[in-house]
Structure formats: structure tokens, C-alpha cells
Coordinates of C-alpha atoms in Angstrom, one line a residue:
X1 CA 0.0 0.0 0.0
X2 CA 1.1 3.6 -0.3
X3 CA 2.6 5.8 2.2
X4 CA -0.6 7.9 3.2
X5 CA 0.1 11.5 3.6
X6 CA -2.6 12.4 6.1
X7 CA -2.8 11.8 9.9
X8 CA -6.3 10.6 9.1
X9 CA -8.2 9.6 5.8
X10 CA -11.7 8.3 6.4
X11 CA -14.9 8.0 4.4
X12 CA -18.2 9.6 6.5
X13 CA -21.8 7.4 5.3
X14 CA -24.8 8.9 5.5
X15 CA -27.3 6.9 7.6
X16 CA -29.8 9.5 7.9
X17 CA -31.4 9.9 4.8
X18 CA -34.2 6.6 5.0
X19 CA -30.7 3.7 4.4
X20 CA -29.1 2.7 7.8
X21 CA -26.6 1.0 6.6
X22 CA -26.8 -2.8 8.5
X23 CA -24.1 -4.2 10.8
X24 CA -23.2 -6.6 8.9
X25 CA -23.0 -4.3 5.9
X26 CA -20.5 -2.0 7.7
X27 CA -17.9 -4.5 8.6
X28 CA -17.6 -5.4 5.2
X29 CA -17.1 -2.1 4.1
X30 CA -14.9 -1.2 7.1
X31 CA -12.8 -4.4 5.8
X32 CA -12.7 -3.2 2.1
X33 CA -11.3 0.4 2.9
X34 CA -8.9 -0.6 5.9
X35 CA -7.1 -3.0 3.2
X36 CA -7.2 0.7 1.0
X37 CA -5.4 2.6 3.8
X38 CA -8.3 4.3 5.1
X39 CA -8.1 4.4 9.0
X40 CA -11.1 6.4 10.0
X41 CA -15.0 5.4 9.3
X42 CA -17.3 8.5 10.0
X43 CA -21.5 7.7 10.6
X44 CA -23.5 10.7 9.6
X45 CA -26.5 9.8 12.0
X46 CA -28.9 12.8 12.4
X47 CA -31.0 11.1 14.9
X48 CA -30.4 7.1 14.0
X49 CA -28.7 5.9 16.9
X50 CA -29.4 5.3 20.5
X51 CA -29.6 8.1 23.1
X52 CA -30.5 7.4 26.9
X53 CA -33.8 9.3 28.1
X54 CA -34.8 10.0 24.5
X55 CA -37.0 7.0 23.3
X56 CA -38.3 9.4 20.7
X57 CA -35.1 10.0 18.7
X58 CA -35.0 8.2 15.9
X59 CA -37.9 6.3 16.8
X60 CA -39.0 3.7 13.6
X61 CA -35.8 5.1 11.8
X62 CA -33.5 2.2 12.2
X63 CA -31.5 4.0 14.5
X64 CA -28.2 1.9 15.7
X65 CA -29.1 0.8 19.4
X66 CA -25.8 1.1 21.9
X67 CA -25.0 -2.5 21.7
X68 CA -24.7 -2.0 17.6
X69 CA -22.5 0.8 17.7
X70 CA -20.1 -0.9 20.3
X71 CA -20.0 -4.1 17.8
X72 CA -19.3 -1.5 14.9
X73 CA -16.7 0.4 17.0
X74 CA -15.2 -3.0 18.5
X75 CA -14.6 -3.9 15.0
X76 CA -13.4 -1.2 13.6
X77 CA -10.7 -0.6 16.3
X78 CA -9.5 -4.2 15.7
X79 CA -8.9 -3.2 12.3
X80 CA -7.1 -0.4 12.9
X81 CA -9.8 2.2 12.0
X82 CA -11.4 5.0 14.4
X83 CA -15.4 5.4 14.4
X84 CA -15.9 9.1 14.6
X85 CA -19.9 9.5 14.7
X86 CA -21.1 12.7 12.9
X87 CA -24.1 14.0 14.6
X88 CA -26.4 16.9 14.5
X89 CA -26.8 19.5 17.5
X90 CA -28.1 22.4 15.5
X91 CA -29.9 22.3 12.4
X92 CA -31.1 19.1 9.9
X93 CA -33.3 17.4 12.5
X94 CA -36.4 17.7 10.9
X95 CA -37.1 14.0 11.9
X96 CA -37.3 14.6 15.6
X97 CA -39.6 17.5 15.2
X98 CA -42.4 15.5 14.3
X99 CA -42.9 14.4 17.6
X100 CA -44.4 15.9 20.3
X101 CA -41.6 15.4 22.5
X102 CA -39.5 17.9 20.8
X103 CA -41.7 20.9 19.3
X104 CA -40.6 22.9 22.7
X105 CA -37.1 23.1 21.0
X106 CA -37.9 24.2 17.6
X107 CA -37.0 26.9 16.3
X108 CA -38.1 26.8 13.0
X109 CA -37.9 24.3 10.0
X110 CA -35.2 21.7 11.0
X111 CA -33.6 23.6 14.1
X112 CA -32.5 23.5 17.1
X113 CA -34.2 26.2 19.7
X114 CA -30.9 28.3 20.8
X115 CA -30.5 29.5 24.0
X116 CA -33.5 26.9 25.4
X117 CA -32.3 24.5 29.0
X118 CA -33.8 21.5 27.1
X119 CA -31.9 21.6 23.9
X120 CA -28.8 21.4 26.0
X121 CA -30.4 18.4 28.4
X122 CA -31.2 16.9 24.4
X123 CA -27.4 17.3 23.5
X124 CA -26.0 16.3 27.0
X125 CA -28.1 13.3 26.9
X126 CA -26.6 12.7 23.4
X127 CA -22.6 13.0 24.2
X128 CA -23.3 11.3 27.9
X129 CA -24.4 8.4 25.3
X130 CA -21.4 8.5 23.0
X131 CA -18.9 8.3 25.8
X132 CA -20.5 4.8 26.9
X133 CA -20.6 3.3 23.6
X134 CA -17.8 4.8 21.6
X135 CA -13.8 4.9 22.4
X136 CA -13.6 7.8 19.6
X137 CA -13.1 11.2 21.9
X138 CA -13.5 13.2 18.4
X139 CA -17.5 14.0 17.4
X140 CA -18.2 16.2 14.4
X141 CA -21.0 18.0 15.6
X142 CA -22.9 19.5 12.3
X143 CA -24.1 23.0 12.6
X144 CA -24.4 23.1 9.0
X145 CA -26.4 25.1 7.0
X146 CA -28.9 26.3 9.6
X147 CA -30.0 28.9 7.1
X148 CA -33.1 30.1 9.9
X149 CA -31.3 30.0 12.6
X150 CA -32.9 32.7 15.3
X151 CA -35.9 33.7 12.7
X152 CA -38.4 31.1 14.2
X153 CA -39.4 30.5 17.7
X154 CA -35.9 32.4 18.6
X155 CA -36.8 35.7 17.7
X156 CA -40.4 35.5 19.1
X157 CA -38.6 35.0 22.4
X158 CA -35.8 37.5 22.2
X159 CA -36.2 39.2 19.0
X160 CA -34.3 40.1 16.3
X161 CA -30.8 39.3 17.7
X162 CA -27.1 39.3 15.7
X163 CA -27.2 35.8 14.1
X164 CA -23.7 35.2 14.3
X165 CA -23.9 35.6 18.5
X166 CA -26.7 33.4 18.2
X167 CA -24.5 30.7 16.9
X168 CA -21.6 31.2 18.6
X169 CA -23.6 31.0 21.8
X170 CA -25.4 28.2 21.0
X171 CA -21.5 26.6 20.1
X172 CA -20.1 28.0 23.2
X173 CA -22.4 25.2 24.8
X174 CA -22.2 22.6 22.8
X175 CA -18.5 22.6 23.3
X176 CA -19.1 23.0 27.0
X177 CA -20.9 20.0 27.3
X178 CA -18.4 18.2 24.8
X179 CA -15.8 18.9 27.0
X180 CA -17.4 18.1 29.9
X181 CA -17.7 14.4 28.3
X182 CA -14.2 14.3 27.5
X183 CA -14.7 15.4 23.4
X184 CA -12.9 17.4 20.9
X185 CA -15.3 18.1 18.1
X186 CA -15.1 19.1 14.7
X187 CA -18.1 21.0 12.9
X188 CA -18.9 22.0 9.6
X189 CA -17.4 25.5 8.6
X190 CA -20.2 26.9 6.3
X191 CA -21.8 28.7 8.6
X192 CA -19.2 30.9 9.3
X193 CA -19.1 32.2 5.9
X194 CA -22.9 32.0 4.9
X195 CA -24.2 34.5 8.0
X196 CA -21.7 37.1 6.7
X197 CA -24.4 37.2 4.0
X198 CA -23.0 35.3 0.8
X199 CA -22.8 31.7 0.0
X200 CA -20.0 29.4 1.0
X201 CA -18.1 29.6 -1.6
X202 CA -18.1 33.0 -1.6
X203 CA -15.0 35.5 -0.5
X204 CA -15.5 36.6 3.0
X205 CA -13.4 37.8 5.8
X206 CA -15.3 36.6 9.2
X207 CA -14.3 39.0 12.2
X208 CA -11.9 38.8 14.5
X209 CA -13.9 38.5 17.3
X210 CA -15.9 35.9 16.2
X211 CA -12.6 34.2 15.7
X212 CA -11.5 34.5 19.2
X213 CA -14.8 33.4 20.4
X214 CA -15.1 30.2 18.4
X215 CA -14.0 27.4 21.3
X216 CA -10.7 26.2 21.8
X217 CA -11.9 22.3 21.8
X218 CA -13.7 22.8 18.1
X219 CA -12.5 22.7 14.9
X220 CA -13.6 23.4 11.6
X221 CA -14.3 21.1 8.4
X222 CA -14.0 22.9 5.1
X223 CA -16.6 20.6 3.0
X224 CA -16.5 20.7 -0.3
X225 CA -17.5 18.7 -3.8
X226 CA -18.7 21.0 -6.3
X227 CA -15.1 22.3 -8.3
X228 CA -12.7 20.3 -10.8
X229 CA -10.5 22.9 -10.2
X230 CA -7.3 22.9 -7.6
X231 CA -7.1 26.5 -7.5
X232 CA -11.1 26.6 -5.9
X233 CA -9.5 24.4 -3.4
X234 CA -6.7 26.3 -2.8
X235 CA -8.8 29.0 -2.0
X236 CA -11.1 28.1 0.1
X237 CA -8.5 26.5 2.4
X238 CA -6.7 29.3 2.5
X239 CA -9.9 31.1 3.7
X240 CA -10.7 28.3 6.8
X241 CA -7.5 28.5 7.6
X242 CA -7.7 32.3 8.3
X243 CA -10.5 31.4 10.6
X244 CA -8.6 28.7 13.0
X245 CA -5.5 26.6 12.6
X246 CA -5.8 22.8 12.0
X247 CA -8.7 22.5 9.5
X248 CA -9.9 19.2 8.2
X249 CA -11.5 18.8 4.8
X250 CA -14.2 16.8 3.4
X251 CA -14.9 15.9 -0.2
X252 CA -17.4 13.8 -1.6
X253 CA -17.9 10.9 -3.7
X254 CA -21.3 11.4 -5.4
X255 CA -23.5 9.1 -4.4
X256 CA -26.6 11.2 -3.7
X257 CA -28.3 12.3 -7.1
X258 CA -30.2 8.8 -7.6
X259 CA -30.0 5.3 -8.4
X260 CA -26.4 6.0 -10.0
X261 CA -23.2 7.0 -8.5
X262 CA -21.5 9.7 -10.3
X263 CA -17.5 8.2 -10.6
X264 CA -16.5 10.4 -13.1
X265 CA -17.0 13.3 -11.2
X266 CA -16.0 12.4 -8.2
X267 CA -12.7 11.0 -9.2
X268 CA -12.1 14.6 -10.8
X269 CA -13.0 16.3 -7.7
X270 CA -11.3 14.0 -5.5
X271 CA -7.7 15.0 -7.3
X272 CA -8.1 18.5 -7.3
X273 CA -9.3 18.5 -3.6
X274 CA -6.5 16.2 -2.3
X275 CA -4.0 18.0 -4.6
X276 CA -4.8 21.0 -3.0
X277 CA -4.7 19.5 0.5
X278 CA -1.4 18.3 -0.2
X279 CA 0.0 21.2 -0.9
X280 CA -1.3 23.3 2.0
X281 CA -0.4 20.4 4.8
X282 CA -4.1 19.2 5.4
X283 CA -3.5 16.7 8.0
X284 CA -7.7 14.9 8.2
X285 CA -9.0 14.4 5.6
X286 CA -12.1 12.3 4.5
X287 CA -14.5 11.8 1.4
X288 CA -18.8 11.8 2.4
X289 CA -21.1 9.9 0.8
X290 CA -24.7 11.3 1.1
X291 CA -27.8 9.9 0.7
X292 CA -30.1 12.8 -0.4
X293 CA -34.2 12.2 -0.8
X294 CA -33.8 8.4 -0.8
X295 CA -30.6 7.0 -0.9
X296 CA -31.4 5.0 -3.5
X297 CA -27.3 4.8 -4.6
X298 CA -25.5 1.8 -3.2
X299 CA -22.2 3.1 -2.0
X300 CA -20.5 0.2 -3.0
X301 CA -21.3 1.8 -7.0
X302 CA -18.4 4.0 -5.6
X303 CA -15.8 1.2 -5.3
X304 CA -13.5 3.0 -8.4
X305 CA -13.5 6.4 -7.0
X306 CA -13.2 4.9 -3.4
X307 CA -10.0 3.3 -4.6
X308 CA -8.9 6.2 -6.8
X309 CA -9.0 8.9 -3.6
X310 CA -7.1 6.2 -1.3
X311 CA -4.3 6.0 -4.7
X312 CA -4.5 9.9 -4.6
X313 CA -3.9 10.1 -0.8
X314 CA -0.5 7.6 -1.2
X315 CA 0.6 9.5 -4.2
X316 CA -0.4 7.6 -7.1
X317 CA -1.8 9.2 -10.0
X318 CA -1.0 7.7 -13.1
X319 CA -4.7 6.0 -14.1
X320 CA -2.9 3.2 -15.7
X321 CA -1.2 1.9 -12.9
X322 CA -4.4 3.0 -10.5
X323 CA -6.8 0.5 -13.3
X324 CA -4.6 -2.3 -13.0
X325 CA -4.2 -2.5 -9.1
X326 CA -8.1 -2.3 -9.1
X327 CA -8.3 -5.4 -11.8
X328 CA -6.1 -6.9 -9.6
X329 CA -7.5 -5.8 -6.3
X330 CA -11.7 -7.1 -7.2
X331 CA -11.1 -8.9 -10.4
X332 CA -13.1 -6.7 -12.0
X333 CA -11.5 -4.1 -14.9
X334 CA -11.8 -0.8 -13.5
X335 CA -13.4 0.8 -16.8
X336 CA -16.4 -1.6 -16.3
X337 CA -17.0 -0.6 -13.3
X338 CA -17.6 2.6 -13.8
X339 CA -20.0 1.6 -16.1
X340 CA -21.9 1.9 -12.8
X341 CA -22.1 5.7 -13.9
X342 CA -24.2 4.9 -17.5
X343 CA -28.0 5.5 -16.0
X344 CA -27.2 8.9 -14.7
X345 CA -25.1 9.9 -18.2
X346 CA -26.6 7.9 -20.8
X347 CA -27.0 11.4 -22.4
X348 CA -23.5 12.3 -22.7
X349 CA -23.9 15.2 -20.3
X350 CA -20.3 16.1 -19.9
X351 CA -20.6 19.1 -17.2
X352 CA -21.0 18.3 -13.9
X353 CA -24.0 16.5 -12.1
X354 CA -27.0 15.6 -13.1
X355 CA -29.4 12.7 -12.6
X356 CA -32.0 11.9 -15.6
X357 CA -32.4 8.2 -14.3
X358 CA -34.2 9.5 -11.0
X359 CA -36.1 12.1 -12.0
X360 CA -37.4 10.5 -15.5
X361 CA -38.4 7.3 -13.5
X362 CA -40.9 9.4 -11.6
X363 CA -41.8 12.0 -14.2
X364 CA -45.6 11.7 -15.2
X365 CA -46.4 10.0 -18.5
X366 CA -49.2 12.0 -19.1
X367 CA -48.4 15.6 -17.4
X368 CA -44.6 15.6 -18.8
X369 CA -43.1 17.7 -16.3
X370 CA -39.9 16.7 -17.5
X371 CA -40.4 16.3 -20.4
X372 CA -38.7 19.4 -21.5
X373 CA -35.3 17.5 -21.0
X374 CA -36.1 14.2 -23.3
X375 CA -34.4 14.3 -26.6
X376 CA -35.6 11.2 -29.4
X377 CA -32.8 9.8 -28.9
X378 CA -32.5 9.1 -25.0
X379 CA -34.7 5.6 -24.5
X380 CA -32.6 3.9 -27.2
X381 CA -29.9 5.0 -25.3
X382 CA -31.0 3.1 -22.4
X383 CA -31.4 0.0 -24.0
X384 CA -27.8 0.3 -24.8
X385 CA -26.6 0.9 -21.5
X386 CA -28.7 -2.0 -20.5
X387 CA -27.1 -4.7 -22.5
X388 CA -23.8 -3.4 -21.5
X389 CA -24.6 -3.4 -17.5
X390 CA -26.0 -7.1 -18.3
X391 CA -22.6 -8.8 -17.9
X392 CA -20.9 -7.4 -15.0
X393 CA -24.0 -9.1 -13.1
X394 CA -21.9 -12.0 -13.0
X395 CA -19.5 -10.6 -10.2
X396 CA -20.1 -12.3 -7.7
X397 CA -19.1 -9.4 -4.8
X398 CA -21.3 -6.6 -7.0
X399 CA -23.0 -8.1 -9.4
X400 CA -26.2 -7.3 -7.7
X401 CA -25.4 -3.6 -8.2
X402 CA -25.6 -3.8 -11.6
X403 CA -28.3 -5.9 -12.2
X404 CA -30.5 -3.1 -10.2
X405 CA -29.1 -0.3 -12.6
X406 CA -29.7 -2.6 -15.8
X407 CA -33.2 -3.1 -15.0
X408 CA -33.6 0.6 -14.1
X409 CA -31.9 1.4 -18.0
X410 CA -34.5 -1.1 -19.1
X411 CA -37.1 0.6 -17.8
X412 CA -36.0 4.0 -19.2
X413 CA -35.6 2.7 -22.4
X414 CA -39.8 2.1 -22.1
X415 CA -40.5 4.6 -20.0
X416 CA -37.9 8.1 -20.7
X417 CA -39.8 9.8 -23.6
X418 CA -43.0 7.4 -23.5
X419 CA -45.0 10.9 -22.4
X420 CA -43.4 12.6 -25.5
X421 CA -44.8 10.0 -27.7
X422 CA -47.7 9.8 -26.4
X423 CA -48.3 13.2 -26.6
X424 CA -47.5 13.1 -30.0
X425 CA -49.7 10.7 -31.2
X426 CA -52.5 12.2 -29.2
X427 CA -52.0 15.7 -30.8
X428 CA -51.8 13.9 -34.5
X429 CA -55.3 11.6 -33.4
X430 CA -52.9 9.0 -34.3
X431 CA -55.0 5.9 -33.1
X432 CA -52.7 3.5 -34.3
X433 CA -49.8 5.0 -33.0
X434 CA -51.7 5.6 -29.6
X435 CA -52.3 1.3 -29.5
X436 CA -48.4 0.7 -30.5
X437 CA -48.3 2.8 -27.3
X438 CA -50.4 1.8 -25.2
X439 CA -48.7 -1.5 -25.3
X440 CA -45.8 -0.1 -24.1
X441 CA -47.0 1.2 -21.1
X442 CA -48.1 -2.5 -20.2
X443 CA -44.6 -3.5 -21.0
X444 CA -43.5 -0.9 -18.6
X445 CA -45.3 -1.9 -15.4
X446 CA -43.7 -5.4 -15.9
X447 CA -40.3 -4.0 -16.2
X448 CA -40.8 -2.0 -12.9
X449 CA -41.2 -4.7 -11.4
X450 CA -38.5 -5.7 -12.3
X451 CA -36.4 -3.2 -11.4
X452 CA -38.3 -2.9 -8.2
X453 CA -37.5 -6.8 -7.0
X454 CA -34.0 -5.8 -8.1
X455 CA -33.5 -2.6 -5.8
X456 CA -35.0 -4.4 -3.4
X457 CA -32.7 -7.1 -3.2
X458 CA -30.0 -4.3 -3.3
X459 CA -31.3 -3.0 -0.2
X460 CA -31.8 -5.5 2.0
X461 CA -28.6 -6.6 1.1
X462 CA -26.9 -3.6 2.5
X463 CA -29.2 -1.7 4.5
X464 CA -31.6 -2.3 7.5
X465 CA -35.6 -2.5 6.3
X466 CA -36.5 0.9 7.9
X467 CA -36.8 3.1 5.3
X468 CA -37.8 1.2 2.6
X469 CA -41.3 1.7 3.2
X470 CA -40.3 5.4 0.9
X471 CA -39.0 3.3 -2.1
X472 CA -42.6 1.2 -1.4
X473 CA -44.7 4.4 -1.7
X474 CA -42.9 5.7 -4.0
X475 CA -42.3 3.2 -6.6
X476 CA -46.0 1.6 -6.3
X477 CA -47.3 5.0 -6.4
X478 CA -45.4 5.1 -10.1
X479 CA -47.3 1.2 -11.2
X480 CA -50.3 3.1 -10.0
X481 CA -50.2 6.0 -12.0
X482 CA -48.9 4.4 -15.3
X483 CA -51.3 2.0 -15.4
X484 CA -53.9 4.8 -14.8
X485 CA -52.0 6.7 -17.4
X486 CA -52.8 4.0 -19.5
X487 CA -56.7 3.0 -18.8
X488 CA -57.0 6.8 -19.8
X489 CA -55.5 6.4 -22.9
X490 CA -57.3 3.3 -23.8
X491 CA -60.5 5.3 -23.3
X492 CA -59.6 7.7 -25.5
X493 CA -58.5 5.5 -28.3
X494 CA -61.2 3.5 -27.4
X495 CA -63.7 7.0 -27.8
X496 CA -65.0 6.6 -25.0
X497 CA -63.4 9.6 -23.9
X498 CA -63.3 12.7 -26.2
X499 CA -60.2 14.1 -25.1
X500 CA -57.4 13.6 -22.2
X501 CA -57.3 17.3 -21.0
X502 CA -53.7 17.0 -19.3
X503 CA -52.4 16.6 -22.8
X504 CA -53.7 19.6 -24.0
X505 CA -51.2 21.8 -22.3
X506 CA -48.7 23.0 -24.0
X507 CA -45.1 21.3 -22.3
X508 CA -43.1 24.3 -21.2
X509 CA -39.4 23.7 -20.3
X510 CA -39.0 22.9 -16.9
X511 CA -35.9 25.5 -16.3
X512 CA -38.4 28.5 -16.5
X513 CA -37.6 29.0 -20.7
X514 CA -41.3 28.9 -21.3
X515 CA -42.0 27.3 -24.5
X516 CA -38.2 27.3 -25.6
X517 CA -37.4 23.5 -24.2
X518 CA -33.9 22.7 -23.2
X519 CA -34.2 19.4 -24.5
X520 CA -31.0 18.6 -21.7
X521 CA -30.2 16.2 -18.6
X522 CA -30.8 18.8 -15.5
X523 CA -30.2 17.6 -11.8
X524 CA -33.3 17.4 -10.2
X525 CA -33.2 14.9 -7.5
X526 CA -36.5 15.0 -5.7
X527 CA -39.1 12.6 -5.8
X528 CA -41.8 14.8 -5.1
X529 CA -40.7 17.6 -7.5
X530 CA -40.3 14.9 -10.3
X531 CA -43.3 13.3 -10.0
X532 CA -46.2 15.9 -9.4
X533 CA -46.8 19.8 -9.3
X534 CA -49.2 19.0 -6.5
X535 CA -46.5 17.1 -3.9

């Protein structure tokens, strides 16, 4: 293995966002990046794992009970790898706030109420419960974009106050009660830059004295995954490290935008990130792997850009060299692998991020949201990438993966402009065409079952059930409404319906253009904005 430059280089998974990763599950992937050189494993849990005197946090959410996280931790250790949990004591808790239990200490949205006794009995029952189950003295406490903070329940109770003492308050406490349970924490640094009224990436000086007052037992993450470009990097580093000394960084392999990991990308970020954080002495540094709206990406999909940023960190760059220790490493060529990648960029889409594969799944075959994105071209696409996902589901380590992203291509290749067509054929009275179609659709709900048995399997191989029950609504919502989709257009072709009003709209392009449609991938990745106006 390479000579790893950095004191630590860990990956943080998101178990918050419906997937809680199993036990089981996270021993084998704490035994695939130790043998990479990774020697720190971070949990993202919002409010999935066990707290004493809470029995409401996390409640039906899979959470990790004590016991779980000290098998987790006991493994890890014997491997030579530190589990650092990543929690939540300010904002992102929307979960909890649906319970009575905790609406006294919300401020507003997904916050924490500043400044309140019982948010700081919540947080003390939360770090008296870490130092039991953990050996870890290090937490990363969030604080992350609280964008409300001291706008909600705050300011009705002390008015408008300076939002920057508001936080640094509110931190001043948090790091009390850290240190009072023997903890260093780390925290995200956006904050910092994004109350001095910009965004993150933005130039900002932050003050003096809010540099002096941030506490001497808290450090900041500089978290970032959006820039090919080591100069951005550079940057920004430069701009944390004006705030306080010893700044880690986080990057990000893109797992988050759908059913598809995003490899390309990520391996491009990842080597001007770590570049960079070579070059200004980074010491911690680790890559996340989110789970936004669904978590529908299995992180293994990430295995090439996993192993790329681990090659990266021990000063290997030559791709040549990096393919062939994969091949040899999994027994799997490194270019097929990333193959992995095809359902989000079966469009060619060579700039940046984006995600038809999620949002075209869910988009309505008869309303055609998103339909200002399909080109002709796209569901014969699909049918490619289908066949050539087809025989890596042979591996026997990952061939699961891609036999749920082959039968999500297959689907696509039905389903991606089957609303352009049959809008089409409607507008021309095409009857025949309308039956050729029609046939399709009852081709479709056979191959999303399909895919759905496939994801499914993918799941339950990885994760724990909670959480599932989303993909359930969502994806039988989708059989329900193409086969309604479809009993309407037998009607009509059938006359006994004169018209389908929702395809007598005109389709206007979804990035505000009006009637001028893009006709391009876009990243969308919300169920609910992808598959109704009305959700």
C-alpha cells in the first residue's frame, strides 16, 4: 500500500437519509477500505442511533441501538480504524420535530431552539451516550447550513438578535458540554461564511472577534465537492484557515443524485481537492457519501472512486497503474466498473451532475413535467446501457449492483420519452400509433417490477428495512399512476373519452424557458418535485 500522507483519511456514510446502513453491511465495508489505507470510518446519523432518556429519537428510523455501535466500534478498532460518529446538535433534524416530545425546542424548520435548557439536556443526553458506547473522543457536531437559525421561535422570544452571537452561543455550549464528556469536536465551517451574508463559496473575511470566540476544543471542516478545479480548493482552504489553525477537509464521492453513483466526477473532484490538500499540509482528511431524498445509490457503486482517492492520498496518480491494481485488487476491470455511472449519463452530459435516471423514472407520463429535457434519442440509449450493464451481473461481490441499474436502463428505455410519444400521437389523433403505445406502457409496469424486485434485493442486502417503506410508496405510487395513465389512454382511443385534457397543455421547459425546451439532462433529485406539481 502507499505511504498515506494524512494523519487521518476516512470516508463519512450517511445513515440518515431513509438507508441505515446494517451491521453486517459495515464490517464489510470497514474491511474493504482498511485493506485501502483508510483508517477512519465516520456515521453521519442525524438522529439514527441510541440516546439514553430519549425513546423518541430516531424512533421507527432504524436507528443503531448502543449494543450495535459498540460491535461496529469493537470492529473497527480491531482493524485499525477510528469510528468518529457525525451527529447533529443544530440544524437538519427535521425527523425529531415531528414528535411531540420535541416541538418545545424548535426553532423553526429543522432547528434547534438556541438558547432553550432543554436543547442542552437533548445534546447532553446525546454526548453522555457517546462516551458509553464509543472509544472515539472526536464527534463532528454539524451545525451546517442552519439557514433560519434565530428567525423562528428564537426571535419571538428574544427578537431580532445578531445571528452570528446566536451561533456562537449556541456553540459556546455545545462545546461545554463536549468537553465536559471528554470530546474534541469538529463541525462543519459553512456557517461561518454563509451569515456574513453570501454563500460558502463565496469571499469573505469573518471577524476577529468571532474568531477569538469560536471554542478552543472545536475545529472546523471545510466541505466541499462542487469544483474540478485545484485553484477553488486552494482557495477556500486558505480562507478556513484564516478562521482557525488545524482545519480538516471533506470531499465527496457522489452518491446522492439517484440510483447511479456519479464516478467520473468524483474522481475529478477528488484530485483536485486532495492535490490541494497536499499542498497546503491538510493533515484529516475524509470523502462523504450522502444519501439525499432516498438513498437509492449503493455506495458500494463507488468502489473506483473509493479506490482512486485512497491512490490519490498515497501519491499515485497515473490512471494506468491505478486500473490495474483495481483489476487486480476485485477482479473486476476498472473501466467496467464505472459503467456503474451509465444511467445517470446515458445522455453524454459532460458538465457536472446531473441525474435523468431518477427524475425521468418518476416523471408523469401523461403531465410531462420533464419532459422538456427528453431528446428522441434518449430511450434507445438506455437499451444500450442495458445490455452493456448485463454482464458485470456476474460478479459475484457486485454483481447485484448492476443488475439493479440494468433493470432501471431497461425501464427507461420504455419509460424516458413514452409521455413525448404519447403526446405526440395524441396531438396527430394518431389511433394506431396511440395502441403501438399503449402496449408499451403495459410492457413498462412489468419491467418496474422488475427493477423494483431488483432494488429491493440491493437493499436489503446492504441496509436495514427501515426506510424502505419510501421506495414502497414511491415506486408503487409510479405502477399506480402508469397503469392509470394508460386505462385513460385506452379510453380515449377507445372514444370513450373525447379528449385527455392534461395533454392539452402545451409542455413548457422545466428551467423556467417557457415554451423554448432545453431538451438537456438537469439535476433534479426529488421525488416529489419529479413526480407531481401537487407534492
Amino acid at each position: 500500500m502507499n505511504n498515506i500522507s494524512y494523519n487521518k483519511l476516512g470516508v463519512m456514510i450517511d445513515c440518515s437519509r431513509n438507508a441505515v446502513m446494517s451491521v453486517p453491511t459495515l464490517k464489510r465495508w470497514i474491511d474493504i477500505t482498511t485493506s485501502l489505507g483508510y483508517n477512519m470510518l465516520m456515521l453521519y446519523t442525524e438522529d439514527t442511533y441510541e440516546v439514553d432518556n430519549q425513546p423518541y429519537f430516531g424512533y421507527l428510523r432504524g436507528r443503531y441501538s448502543q449494543k450495535e455501535l459498540r460491535e461496529i466500534d469493537d470492529y473497527a478498532f480491531k482493524h485499525g480504524m477510528e469510528l468518529i460518529p457525525a451527529i447533529q446538535t443544530l440544524a437538519h433534524l427535521k425527523s425529531i420535530f415531528r414528535w411531540p416530545a420535541y416541538i418545545g425546542i424548535n426553532d423553526c424548520e429543522d432547528i434547534l431552539l438556541a438558547g432553550d435548557e432543554n436543547t442542552y439536556k437533548l445534546i447532553d443526553d446525546i454526548f453522555a451516550s457517546l462516551e458509553k458506547t464509543l472509544r472515539t473522543r472526536v464527534v463532528n457536531i454539524g451545525m451546517d447550513e442552519a439557514h433560519m437559525l434565530g428567525r423562528g421561535e428564537y426571535q419571538r422570544i428574544h427578537g431580532a438578535e445578531n445571528r452570528f452571537d446566536i451561533l456562537l452561543n449556541h456553540l459556546k455550549r455545545v462545546a461545554q458540554i463536549a468537553e465536559k464528556h471528554g470530546f474534541e469536536c469538529i463541525m462543519w465551517g459553512d456557517m461561518f461564511f454563509r451569515l456574513l451574508g453570501g454563500s460558502y463559496y463565496e469571499d469573505g473575511a469573518v471577524p476577529e472577534r468571532v474568531k477569538k470566540m469560536i471554542p478552543h476544543n472545536v475545529n472546523l471542516i471545510y466541505w466541499d465537492y462542487y469544483s474540478t478545479d485545484k485553484e477553488h480548493y486552494l482557495k477556500q482552504i486558505e480562507s478556513h484557515s484564516a478562521i482557525k489553525d488545524n482545519i480538516w477537509f471533506a470531499g465527496g464521492l457522489w452518491s446522492w443524485t439517484g440510483f447511479a453513483p456519479h464516478n467520473a466526477y468524483s474522481i475529478a473532484a477528488t484530485k483536485a481537492a486532495f492535490n490541494a490538500c497536499k499542498e497546503k499540509n491538510i493533515k484529516n482528511v475524509f470523502v462523504t457519501m450522502w444519501g439525499d431524498n432516498g438513498a437509492e445509490c449503493s455506495k458500494f457503486s463507488l468502489l473506483p472512486s473509493l479506490y482512486y482517492a485512497a491512490q490519490i492520498a498515497g501519491g499515485t496518480e497515473d490512471i494506468e497503474t491505478i486500473k490495474k491494481g483495481f483489476y487486480e485488487k476485485y477482479g473486476i476491470a476498472f473501466d467496467d466498473f464505472m459503467l456503474a455511472d451509465l444511467p445517470g449519463t446515458a445522455n453524454e452530459q459532460e458538465d457536472g451532475v446531473v441525474n435523468p435516471e431518477k427524475y425521468m423514472l418518476y416523471n408523469d407520463c401523461l403531465l410531462g413535467m420533464l419532459d422538456s429535457t427528453v431528446r428522441e434519442e434518449d430511450g434507445g440509449k438506455y437499451a444500450e446501457c442495458a445490455a452493456k450493464l448485463k454482464g458485470l451481473e456476474e460478479n459475484q461481490s457486485y454483481g447485484y449492483i448492476f443488475k439493479t441499474l440494468r433493470t432501471l436502463c431497461e425501464v427507461l428505455s420504455v419509460k424516458f420519452d413514452i409521455g413525448v410519444r404519447t403526446r405526440k400521437a395524441y396531438k396527430n389523433r394518431d389511433t394506431a400509433a396511440l395502441r403501438n403505445i399503449i402496449a408499451d406502457y403495459k410492457r413498462l409496469l412489468e419491467l418496474i417490477d422488475n427493477f423494483y424486485n431488483a432494488f429491493k434485493e440491493q437493499w436489503e442486502r446492504e441496509n436495514k428495512p427501515n426506510g424502505f417503506e419510501v421506495q414502497d410508496i414511491r415506486i408503487g405510487g409510479l405502477v399506480t399512476r402508469v397503469r392509470h395513465c394508460m386505462n385513460r389512454l385506452e379510453a380515449f382511443a377507445d372514444g370513450r373519452l373525447s379528449e385527455l385534457s392534461e395533454l392539452e397543455e402545451p409542455i413548457l421547459d422545466f428551467t423556467g424557458a417557457g415554451e423554448r425546451l432545453n431538451c438537456k439532462p438537469i439535476r433534479c433529485n426529488n421525488w416529489g418535485a419529479s413526480a407531481s406539481v401537487d407534492l
